[in-house]
Coordinates of C-alpha atoms in Angstrom, one line a residue:
X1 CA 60.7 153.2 -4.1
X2 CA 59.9 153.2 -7.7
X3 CA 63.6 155.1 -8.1
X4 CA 65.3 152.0 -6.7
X5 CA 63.1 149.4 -9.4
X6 CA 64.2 152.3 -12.6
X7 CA 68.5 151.5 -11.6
X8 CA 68.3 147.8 -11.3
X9 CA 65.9 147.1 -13.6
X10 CA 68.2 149.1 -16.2
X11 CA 70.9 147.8 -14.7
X12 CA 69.7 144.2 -15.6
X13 CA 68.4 145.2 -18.8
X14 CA 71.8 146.5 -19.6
X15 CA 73.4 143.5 -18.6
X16 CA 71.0 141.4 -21.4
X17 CA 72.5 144.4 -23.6
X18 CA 75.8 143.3 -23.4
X19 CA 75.1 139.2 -24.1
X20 CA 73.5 140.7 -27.3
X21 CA 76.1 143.2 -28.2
X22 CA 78.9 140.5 -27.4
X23 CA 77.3 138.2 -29.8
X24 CA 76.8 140.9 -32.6
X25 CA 80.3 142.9 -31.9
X26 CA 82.9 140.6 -30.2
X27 CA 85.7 142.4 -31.0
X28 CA 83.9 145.7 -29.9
X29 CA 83.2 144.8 -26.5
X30 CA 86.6 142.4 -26.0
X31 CA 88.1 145.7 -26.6
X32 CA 85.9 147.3 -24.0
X33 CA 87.1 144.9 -21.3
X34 CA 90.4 145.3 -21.9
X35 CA 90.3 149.0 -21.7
X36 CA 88.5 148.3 -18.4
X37 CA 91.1 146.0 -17.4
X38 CA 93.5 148.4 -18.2
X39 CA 91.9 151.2 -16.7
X40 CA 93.4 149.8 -12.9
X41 CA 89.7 150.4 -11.4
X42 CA 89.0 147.1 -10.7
X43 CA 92.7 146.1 -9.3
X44 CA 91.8 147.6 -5.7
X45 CA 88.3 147.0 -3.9
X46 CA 89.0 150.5 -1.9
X47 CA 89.4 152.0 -5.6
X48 CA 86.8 150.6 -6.6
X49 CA 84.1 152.0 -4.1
X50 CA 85.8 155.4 -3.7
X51 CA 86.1 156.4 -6.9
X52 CA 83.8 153.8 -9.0
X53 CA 81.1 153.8 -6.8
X54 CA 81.3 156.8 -4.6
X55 CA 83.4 159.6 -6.2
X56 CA 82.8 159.2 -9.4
X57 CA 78.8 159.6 -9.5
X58 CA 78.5 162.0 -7.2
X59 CA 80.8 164.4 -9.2
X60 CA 79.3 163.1 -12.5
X61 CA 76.1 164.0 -11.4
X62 CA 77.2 167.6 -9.9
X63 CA 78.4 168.1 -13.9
X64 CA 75.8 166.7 -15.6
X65 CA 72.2 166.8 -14.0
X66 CA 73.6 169.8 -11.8
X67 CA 75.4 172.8 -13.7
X68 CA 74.5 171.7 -17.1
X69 CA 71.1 170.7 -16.8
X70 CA 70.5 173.6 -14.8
X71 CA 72.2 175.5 -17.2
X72 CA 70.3 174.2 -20.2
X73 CA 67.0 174.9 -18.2
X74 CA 67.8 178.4 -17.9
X75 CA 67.9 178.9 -21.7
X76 CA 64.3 178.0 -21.7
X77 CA 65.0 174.8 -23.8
X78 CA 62.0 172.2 -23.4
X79 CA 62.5 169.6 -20.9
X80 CA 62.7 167.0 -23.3
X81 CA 66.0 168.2 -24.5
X82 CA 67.1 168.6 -21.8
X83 CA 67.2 165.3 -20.9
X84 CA 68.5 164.7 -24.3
X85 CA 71.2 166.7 -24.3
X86 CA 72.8 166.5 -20.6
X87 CA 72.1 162.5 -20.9
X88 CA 74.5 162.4 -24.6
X89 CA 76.9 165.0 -22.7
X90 CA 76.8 162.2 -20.1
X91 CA 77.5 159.1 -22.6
X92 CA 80.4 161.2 -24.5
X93 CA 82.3 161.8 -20.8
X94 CA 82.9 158.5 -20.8
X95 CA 85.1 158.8 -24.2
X96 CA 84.3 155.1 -25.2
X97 CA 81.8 154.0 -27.7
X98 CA 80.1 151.0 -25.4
X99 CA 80.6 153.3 -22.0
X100 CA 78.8 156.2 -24.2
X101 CA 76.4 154.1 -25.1
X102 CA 75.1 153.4 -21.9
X103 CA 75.9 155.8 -20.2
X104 CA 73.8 157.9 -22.5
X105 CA 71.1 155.4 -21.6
X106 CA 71.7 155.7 -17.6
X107 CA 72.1 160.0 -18.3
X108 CA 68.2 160.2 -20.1
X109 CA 67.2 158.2 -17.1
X110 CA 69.3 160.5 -14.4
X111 CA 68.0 163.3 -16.3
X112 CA 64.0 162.3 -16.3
X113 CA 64.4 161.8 -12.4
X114 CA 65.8 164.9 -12.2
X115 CA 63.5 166.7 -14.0
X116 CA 60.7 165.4 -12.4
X117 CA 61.9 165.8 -8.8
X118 CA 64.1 168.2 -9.2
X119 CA 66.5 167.0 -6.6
X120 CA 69.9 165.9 -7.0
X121 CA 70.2 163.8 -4.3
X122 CA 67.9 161.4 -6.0
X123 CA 69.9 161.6 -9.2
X124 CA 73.1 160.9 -7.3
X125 CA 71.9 158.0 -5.0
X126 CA 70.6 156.1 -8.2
X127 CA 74.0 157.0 -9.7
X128 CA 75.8 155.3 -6.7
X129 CA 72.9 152.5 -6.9
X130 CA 73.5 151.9 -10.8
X131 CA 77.1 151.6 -10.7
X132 CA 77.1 149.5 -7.4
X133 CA 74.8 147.2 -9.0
X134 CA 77.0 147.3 -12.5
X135 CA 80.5 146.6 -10.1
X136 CA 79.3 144.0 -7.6
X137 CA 75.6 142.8 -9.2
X138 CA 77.4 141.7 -12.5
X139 CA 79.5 139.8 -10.3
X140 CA 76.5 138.1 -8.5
X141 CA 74.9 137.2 -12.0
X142 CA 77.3 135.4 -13.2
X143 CA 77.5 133.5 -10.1
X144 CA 73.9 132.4 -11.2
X145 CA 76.1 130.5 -14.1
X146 CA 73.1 131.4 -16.0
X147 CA 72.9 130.6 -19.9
X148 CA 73.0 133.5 -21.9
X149 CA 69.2 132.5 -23.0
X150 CA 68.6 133.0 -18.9
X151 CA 70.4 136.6 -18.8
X152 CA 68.1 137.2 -21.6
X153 CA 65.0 136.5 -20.0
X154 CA 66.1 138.4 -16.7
X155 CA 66.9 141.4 -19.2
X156 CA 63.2 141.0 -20.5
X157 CA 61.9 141.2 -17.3
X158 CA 63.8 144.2 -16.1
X159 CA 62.4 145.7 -19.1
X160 CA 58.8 145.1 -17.7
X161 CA 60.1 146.4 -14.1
X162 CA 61.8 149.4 -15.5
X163 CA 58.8 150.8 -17.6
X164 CA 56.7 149.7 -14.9
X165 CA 58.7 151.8 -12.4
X166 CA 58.9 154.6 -15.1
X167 CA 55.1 154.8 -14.9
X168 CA 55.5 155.1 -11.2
X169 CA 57.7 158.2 -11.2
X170 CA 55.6 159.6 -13.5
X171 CA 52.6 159.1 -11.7
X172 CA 54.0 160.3 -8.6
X173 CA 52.4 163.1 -6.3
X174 CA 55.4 164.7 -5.0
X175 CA 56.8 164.7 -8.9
X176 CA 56.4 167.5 -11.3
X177 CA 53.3 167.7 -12.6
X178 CA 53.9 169.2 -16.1
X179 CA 55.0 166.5 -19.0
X180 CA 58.2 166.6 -20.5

């Protein structure tokens, strides 16, 4: 399913994201770490998956592609701000500047989906998909022991699956038809 190729291809590409930013911003994202450290989400595997993996999108998305999106659509506000808007209310939830950041990313992405299938359930299993692949993918990468020129390359080529996979949804029958 093109869906699935969208979360991991982003989900790579964000990872190349983060070699970059750590290069360009150390102290930035050292910071972020420790706040994740300190956060006590990764000190318990059952935690974890409840609440990072399970929980946590599903009520995300009930907030943000659910009441306010379908809030913002009944105002009559064009799609594309829509997705604008719900997927920066989605980045700012996370009250962090590099969460925000992509987490605004992941939101316009949740938010296109949603628009154009106008499910939830979609929204919410690429949620679960995206921050399974963040929590235990991540893990698997560096595994790899890849240089940082390699998780480069493998963000590049997400890139290519992830508009590829864009194009996909877009072009898909059961979709909405009308553009955003």
């Amino acid at each position: 399913d093109s869906t699935i190729g969208v979360v991991i291809g982003l989900q790579f590409f964000i990872t190349a994201a983060f070699v970059v930013a750590f290069w360009a911003f150390p102290n930035t994202m050292n910071n972020y770490v420790e706040l994740m450290k300190a956060s006590g989400l990764m000190d318990s595997p059952i935690i974890t998956i409840v609440y990072g993996i399970l929980l946590g999108p599903v009520l995300e998305e009930l907030c943000c592609r659910g009441v306010c999106f379908g809030f913002l659509e009944k105002s009559n506000i064009k799609p594309v701000f829509i997705i604008l808007i719900s997927g920066l209310l989605f980045g700012i939830m996370h009250m962090n500047l590099v969460q925000g950041i992509y987490a605004s990313v992941l939101g316009f992405f949740l938010g296109f989906m949603r628009y154009k299938y106008r499910s939830l359930k979609i929204t919410i299993v690429a949620h679960i998909l995206f921050n399974l692949m963040g929590t235990y993918g991540d893990q698997l990468i560096s595994q790899l022991n890849l240089p940082e020129g390699g998780t480069l390359i493998l963000g590049g080529l997400a890139l290519f699956v992830l508009v590829f996979a864009i194009i996909l949804i877009n072009g898909d029958n059961k979709a909405r038809k009308e553009s955003v």
